[in-house]
XYZ file of N, CA and C in Angstrom:
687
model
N 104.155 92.695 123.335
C 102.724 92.717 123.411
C 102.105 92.891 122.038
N 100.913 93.055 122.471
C 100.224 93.444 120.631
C 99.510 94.387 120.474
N 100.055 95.856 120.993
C 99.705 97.142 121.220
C 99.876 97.368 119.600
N 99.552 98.729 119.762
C 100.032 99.581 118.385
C 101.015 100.309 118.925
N 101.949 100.109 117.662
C 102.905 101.716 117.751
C 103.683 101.446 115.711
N 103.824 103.345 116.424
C 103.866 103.839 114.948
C 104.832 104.805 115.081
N 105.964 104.790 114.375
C 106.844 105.138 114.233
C 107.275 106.203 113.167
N 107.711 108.041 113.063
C 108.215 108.255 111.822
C 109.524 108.941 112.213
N 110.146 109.000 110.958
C 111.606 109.561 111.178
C 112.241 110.211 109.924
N 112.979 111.577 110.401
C 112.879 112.488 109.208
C 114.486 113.243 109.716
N 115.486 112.988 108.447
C 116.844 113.610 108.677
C 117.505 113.973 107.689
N 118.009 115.252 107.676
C 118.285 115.563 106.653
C 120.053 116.138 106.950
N 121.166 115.901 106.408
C 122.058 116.752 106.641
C 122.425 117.659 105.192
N 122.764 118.659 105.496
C 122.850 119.888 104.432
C 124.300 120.038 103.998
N 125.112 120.038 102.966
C 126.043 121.243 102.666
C 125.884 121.917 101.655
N 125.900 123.412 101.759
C 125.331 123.912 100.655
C 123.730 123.328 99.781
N 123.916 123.121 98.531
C 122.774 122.409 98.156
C 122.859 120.910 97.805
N 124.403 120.347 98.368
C 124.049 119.211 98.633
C 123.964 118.261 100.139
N 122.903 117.329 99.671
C 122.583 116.410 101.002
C 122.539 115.584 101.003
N 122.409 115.168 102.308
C 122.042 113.194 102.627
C 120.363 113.230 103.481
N 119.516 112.643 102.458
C 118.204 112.814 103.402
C 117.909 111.305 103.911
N 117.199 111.048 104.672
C 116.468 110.033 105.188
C 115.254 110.152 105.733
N 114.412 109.160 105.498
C 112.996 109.307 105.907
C 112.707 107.659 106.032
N 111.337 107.451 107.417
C 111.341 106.089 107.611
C 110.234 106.401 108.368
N 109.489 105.286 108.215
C 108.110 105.161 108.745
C 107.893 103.800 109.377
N 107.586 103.614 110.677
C 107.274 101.952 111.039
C 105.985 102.185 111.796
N 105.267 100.459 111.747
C 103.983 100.421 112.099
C 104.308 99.002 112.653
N 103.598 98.774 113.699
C 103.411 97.507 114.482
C 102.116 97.245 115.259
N 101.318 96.291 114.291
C 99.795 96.288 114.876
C 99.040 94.935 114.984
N 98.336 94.749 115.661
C 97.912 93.223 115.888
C 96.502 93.274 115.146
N 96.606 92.472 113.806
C 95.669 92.300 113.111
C 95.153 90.769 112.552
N 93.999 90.701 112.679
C 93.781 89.230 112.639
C 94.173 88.312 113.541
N 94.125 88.025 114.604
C 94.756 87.523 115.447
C 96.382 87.068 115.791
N 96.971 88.074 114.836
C 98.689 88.328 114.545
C 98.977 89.048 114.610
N 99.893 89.620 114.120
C 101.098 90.613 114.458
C 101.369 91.134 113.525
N 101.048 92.139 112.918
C 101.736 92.937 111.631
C 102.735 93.996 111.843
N 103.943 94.040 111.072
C 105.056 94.523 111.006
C 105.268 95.400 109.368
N 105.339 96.976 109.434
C 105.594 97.498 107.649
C 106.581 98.168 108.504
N 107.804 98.523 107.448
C 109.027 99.421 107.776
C 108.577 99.775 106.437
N 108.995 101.291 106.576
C 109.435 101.812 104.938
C 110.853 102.740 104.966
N 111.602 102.705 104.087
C 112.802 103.992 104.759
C 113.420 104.563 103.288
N 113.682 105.403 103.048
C 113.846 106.253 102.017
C 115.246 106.708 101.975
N 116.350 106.758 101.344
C 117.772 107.349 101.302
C 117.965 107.858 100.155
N 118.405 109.203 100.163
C 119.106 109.744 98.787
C 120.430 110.718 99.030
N 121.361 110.507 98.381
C 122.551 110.949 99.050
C 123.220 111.927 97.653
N 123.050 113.077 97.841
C 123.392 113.894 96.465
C 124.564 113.380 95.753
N 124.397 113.807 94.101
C 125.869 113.257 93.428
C 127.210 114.684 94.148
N 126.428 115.605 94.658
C 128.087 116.506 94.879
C 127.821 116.736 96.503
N 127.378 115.419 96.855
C 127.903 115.481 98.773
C 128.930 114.859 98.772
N 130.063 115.744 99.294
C 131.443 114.850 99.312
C 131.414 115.066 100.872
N 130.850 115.106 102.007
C 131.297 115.223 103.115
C 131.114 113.975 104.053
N 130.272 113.036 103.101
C 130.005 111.626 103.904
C 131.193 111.066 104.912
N 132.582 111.275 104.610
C 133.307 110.857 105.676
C 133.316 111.362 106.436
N 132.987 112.441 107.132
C 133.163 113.457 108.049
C 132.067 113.158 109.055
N 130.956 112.439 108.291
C 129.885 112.162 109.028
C 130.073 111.087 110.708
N 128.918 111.228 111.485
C 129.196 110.104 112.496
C 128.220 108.873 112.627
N 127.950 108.633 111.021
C 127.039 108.055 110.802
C 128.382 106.280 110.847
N 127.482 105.465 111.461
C 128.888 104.171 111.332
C 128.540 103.850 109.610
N 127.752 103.804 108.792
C 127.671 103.692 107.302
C 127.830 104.884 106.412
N 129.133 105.708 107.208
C 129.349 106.617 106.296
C 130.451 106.422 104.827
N 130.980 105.336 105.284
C 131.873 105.124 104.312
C 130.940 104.415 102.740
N 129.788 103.745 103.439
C 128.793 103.722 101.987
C 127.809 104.683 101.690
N 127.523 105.709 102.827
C 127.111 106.831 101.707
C 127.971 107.659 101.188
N 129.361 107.466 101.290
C 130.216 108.170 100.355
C 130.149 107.580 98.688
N 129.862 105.898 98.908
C 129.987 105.201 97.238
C 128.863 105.593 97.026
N 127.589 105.568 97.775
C 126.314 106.058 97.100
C 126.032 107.223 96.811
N 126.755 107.970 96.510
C 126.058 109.412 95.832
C 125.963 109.272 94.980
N 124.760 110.319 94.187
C 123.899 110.290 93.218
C 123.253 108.672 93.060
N 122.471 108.226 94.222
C 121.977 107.317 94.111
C 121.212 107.386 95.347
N 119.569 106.371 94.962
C 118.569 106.935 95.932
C 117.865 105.530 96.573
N 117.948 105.456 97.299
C 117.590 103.848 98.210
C 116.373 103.751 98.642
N 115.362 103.091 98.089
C 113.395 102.682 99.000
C 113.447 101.622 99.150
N 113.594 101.018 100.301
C 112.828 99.707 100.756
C 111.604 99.998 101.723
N 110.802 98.849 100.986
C 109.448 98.374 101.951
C 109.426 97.067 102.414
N 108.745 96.842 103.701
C 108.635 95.876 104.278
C 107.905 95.913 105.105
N 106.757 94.387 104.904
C 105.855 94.219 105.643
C 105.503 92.366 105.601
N 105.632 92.289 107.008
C 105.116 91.230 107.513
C 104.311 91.144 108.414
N 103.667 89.471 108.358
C 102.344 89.185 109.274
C 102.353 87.633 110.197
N 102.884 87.698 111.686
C 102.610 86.309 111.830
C 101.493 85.951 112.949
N 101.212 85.106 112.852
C 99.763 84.635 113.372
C 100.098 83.202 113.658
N 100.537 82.677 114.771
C 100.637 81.084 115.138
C 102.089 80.881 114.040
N 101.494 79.789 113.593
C 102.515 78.995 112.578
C 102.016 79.614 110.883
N 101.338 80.682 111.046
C 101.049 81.550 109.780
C 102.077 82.436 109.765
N 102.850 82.653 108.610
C 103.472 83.964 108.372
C 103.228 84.022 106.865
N 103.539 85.822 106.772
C 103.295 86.289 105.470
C 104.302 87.533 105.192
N 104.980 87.437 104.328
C 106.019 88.544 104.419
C 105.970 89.149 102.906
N 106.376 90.282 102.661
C 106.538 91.045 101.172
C 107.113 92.125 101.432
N 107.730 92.513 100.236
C 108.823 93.423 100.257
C 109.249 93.617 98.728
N 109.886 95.192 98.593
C 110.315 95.612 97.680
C 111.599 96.763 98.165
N 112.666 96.454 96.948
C 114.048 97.008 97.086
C 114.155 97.954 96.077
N 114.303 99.522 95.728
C 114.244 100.478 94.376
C 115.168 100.700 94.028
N 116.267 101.285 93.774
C 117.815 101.936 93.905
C 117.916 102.358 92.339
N 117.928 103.845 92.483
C 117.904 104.769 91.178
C 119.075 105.642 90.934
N 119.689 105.503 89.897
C 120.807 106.709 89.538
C 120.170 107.372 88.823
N 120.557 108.616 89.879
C 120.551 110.595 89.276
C 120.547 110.299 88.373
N 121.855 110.318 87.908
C 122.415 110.446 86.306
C 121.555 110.108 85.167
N 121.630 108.541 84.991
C 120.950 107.953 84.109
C 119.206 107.679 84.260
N 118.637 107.967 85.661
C 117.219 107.409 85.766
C 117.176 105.747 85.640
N 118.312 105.402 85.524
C 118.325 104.107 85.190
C 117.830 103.570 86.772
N 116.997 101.627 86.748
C 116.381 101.251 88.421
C 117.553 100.325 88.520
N 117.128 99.451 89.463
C 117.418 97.774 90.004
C 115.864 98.129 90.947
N 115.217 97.109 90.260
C 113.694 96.313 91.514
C 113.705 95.561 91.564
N 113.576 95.611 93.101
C 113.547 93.618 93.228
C 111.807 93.543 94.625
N 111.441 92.462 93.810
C 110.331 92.147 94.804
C 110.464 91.127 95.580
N 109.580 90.434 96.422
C 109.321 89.155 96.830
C 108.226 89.167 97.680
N 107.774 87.851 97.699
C 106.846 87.574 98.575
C 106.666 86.062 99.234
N 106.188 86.147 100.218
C 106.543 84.446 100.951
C 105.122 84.385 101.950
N 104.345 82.797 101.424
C 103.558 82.765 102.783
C 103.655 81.419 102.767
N 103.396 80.840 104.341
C 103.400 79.572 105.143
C 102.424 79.529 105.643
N 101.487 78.467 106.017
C 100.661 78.390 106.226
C 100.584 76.855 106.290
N 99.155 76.605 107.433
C 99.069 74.764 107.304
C 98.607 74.064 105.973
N 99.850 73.728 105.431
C 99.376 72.673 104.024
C 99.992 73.324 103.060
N 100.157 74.747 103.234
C 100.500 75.250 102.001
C 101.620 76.529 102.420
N 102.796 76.367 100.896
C 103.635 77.068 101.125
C 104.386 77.930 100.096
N 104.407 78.788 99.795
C 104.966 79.360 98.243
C 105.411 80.628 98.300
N 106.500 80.945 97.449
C 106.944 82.246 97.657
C 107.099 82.636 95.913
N 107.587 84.055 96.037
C 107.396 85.078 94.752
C 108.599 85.527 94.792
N 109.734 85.760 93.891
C 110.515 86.711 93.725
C 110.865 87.664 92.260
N 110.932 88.797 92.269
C 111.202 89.550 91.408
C 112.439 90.789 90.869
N 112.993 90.442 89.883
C 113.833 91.521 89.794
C 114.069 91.902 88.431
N 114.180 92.969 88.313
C 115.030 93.813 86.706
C 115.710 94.780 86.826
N 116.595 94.985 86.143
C 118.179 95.584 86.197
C 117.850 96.547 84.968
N 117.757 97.944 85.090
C 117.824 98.563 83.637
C 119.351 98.611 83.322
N 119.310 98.540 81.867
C 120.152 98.497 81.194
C 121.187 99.826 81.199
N 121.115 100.923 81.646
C 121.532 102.018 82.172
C 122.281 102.410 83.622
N 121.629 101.245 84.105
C 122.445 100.940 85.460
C 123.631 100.561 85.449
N 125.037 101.473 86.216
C 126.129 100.680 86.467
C 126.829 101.099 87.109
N 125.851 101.671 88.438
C 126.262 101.469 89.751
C 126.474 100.034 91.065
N 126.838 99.659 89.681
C 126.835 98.346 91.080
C 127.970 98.253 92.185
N 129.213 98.358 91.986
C 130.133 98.588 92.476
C 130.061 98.878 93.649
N 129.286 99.799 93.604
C 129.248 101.011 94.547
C 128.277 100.649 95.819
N 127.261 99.811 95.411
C 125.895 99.099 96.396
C 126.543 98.607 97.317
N 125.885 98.129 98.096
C 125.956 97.637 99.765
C 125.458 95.949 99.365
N 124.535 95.935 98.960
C 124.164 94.361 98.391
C 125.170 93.783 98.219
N 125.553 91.918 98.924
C 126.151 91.465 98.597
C 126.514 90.554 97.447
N 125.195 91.032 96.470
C 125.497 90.044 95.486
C 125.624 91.288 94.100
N 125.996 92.017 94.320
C 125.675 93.189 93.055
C 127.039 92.526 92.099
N 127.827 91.867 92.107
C 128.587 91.469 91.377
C 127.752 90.375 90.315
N 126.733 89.810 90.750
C 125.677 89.198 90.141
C 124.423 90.019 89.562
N 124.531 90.965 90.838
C 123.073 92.163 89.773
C 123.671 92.468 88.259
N 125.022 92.768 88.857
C 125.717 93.086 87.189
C 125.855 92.413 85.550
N 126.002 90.908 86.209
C 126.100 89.972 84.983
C 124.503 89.830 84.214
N 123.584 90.567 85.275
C 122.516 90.258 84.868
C 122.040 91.605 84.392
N 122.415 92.527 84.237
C 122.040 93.756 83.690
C 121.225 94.167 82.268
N 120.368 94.847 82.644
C 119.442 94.278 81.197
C 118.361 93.317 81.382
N 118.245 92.662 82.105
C 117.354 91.788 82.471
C 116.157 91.275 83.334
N 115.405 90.602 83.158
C 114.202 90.827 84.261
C 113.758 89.496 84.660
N 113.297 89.359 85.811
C 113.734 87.565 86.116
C 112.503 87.846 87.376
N 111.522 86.460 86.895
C 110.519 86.041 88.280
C 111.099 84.579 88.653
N 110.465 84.274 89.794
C 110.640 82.945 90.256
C 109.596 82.709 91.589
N 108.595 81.635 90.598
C 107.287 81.494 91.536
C 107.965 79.971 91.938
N 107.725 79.680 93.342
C 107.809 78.588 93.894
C 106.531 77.974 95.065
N 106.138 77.073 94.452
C 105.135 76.625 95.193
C 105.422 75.081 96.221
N 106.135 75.400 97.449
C 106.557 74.453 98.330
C 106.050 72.979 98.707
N 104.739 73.366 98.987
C 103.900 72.880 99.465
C 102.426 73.137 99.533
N 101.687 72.153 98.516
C 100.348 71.993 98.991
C 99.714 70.919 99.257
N 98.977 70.604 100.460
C 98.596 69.511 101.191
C 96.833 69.321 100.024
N 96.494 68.071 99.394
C 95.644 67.671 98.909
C 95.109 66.269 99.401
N 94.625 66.544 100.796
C 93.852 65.969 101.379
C 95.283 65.506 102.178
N 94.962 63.888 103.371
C 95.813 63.594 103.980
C 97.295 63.064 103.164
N 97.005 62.476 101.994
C 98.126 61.987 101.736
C 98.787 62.532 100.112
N 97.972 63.768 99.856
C 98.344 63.678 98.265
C 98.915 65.594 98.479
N 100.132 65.327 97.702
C 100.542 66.850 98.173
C 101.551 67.242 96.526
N 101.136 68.632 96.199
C 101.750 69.010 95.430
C 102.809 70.009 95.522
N 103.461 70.562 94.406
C 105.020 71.207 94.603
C 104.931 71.685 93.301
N 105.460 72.605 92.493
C 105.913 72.887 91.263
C 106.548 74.701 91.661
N 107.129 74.798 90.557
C 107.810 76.219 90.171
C 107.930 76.778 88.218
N 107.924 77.850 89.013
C 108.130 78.728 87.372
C 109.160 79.653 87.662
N 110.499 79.974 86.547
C 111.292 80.473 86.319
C 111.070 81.274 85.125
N 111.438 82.392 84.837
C 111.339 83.251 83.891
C 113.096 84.092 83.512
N 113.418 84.352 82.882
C 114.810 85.059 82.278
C 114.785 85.831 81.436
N 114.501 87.021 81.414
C 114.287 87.824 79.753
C 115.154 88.968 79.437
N 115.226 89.427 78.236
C 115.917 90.485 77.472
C 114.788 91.352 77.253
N 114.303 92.607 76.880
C 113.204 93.028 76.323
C 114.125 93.344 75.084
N 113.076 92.766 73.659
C 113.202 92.598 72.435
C 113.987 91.326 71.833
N 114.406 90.709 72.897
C 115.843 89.607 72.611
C 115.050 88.299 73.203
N 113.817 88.582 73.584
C 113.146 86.923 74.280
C 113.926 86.502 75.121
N 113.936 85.233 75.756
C 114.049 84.457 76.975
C 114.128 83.164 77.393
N 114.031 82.635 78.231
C 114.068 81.740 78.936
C 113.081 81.299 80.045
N 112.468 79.632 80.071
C 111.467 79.606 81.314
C 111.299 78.153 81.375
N 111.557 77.595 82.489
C 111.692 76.545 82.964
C 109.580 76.772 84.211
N 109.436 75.299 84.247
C 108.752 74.988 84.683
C 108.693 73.751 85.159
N 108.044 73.496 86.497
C 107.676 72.366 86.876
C 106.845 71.238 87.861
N 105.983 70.467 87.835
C 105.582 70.167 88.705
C 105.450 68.922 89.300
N 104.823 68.710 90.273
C 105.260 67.453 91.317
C 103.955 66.976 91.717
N 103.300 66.032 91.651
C 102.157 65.306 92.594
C 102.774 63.938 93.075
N 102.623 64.223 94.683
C 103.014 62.783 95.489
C 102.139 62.170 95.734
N 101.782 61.003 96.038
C 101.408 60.512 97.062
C 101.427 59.457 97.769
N 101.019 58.121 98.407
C 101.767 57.199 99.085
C 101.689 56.183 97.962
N 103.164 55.904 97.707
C 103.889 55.102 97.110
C 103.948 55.365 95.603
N 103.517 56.651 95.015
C 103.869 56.966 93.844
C 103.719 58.797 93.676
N 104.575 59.342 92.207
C 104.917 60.444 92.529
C 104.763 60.683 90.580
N 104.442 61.494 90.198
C 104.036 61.162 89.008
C 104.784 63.297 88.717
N 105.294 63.688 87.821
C 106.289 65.086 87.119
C 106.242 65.042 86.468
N 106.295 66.651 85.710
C 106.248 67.179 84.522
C 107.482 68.133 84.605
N 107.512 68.382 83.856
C 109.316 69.567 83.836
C 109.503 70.107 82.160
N 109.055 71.148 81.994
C 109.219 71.633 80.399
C 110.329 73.080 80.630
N 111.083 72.950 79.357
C 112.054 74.448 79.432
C 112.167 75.004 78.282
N 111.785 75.785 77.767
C 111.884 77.054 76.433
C 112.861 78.088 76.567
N 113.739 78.017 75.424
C 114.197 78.938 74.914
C 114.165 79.909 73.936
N 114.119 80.641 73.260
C 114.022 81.958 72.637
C 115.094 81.481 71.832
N 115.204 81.604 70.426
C 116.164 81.156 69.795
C 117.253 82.689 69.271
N 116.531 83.530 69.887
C 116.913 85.105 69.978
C 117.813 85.349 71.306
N 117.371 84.711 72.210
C 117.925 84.582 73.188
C 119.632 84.366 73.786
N 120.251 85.078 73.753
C 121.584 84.708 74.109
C 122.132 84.906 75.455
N 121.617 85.311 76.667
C 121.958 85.329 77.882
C 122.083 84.079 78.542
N 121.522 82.988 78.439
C 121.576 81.931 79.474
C 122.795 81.637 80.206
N 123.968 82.367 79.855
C 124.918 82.538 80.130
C 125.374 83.411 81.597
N 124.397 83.738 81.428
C 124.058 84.966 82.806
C 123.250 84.711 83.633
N 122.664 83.524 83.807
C 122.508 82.829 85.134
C 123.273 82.523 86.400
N 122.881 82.926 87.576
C 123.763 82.555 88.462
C 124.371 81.114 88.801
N 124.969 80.806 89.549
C 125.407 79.752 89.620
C 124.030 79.110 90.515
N 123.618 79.703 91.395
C 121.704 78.768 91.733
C 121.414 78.686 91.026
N 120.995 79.427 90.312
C 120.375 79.162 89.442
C 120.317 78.137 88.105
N 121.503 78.087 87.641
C 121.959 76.830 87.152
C 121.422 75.667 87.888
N 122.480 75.534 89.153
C 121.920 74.774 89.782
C 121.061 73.694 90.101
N 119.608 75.124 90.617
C 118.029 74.934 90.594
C 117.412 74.477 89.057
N 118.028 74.481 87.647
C 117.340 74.154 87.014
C 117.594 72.620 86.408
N 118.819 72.492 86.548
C 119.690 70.979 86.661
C 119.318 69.982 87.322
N 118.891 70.285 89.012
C 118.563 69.296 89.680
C 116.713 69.367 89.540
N 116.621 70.140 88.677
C 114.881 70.098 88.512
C 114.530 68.927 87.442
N 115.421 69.286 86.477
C 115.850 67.760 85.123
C 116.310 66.278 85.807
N 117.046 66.578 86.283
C 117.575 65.339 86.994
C 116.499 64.874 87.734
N 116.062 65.221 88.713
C 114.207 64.729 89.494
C 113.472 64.194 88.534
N 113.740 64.707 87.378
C 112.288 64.461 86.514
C 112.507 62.760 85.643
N 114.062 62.780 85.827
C 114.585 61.370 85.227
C 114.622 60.133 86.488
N 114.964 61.323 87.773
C 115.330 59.857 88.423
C 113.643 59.643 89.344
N 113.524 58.422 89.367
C 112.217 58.253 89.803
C 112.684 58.244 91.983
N 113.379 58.076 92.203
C 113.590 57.680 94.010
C 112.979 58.739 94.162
């Protein structure tokens, strides 16, 4: 239905003065003639809780790798018909160092138009990856040190037959410069006319530390821009 309900949740287990806390908040409300959805949930698992196995938690065996490390995700979405709108953010902090990993994103659909946001940076102090639940932290790692957007614009409808597309990529070091690909697309019936520019930082020595999409995504963005089909 498209009632309200609101959700909080608060747990803490103790030994001595170390713990495993959790906290989580959900909301489900019909706004705008849709459906809105926010989770928020909070984890911090002390660096001297060694009792995580003992727990009867079924993810106790990863809050044993996560101690001294503190977990916030947010999340909130909105759908309405064939409208959706989603955003979200991921925090994960070591005790130790204060060092982050943030990652953002954002995504909306809509008639004609379609584009999403993603964000992330890795402090350089971070090197808990190992230890994360994420399945790509073997990649958070190569990228450590670094801070990376990626705007993608899917789809926009310009009138019945003329529709555009482009993206922006970003790659950086702070003090060491970067990397940024760009590009864009206008169709329309029977011709298709691109632009595609890429800068490097001659300071710059990571490009090396791109994922393999990422490669990828910037290869077949060059290649489009040569082949006309």
């Amino acid at each position: 239905g498209r009632g309200t309900a609101f959700s909080v949740g608060f747990k803490d287990i103790l030994d001595g003065r170390a713990s495993v806390r959790w906290r989580q908040l959900g909301l489900r409300a019909g706004l705008a003639g849709g459906q809105l959805g926010i989770e928020f949930e909070q984890r911090h698992v002390s660096a001297g809780f060694f009792r995580a196995l003992d727990l009867a938690e079924s993810d106790r065996e990863q809050l044993d790798r996560e101690r001294g490390l503190s977990r916030q995700r947010l999340a909130l979405n909105w759908v309405g018909g064939r409208n959706t709108f989603n955003a979200g953010e991921l925090r994960l902090t070591d005790d130790a160092s204060g060092a982050e990993v943030v990652r953002r994103q954002l995504g909306l659909q809509a008639r004609g138009l379609g584009l999403s946001y993603s964000f992330q940076k890795i402090g350089t102090g971070f090197s808990r990856f190992a230890d994360l639940a994420e399945a790509d932290h073997a990649e958070m790692e190569q990228q450590r040190g670094l801070e990376k957007e990626l705007f993608s614009l899917g789809k926009l409808a310009l009138g019945k037959t003329l529709g555009l597309a482009g993206s922006r990529f970003s790659l950086g070091e702070a003090g060491k410069g970067g990397l940024a690909t760009q590009s864009l697309e206008l169709q329309g019936r029977g011709f298709a006319a691109r632009y595609n520019d890429r800068r490097v930082d001659g300071s710059f020595d990571r490009s090396r530390d791109l994922t393999a999409t990422e490669k990828a995504a910037i290869a077949l963005r060059e290649r489009r821009f040569f082949d006309a089909t």
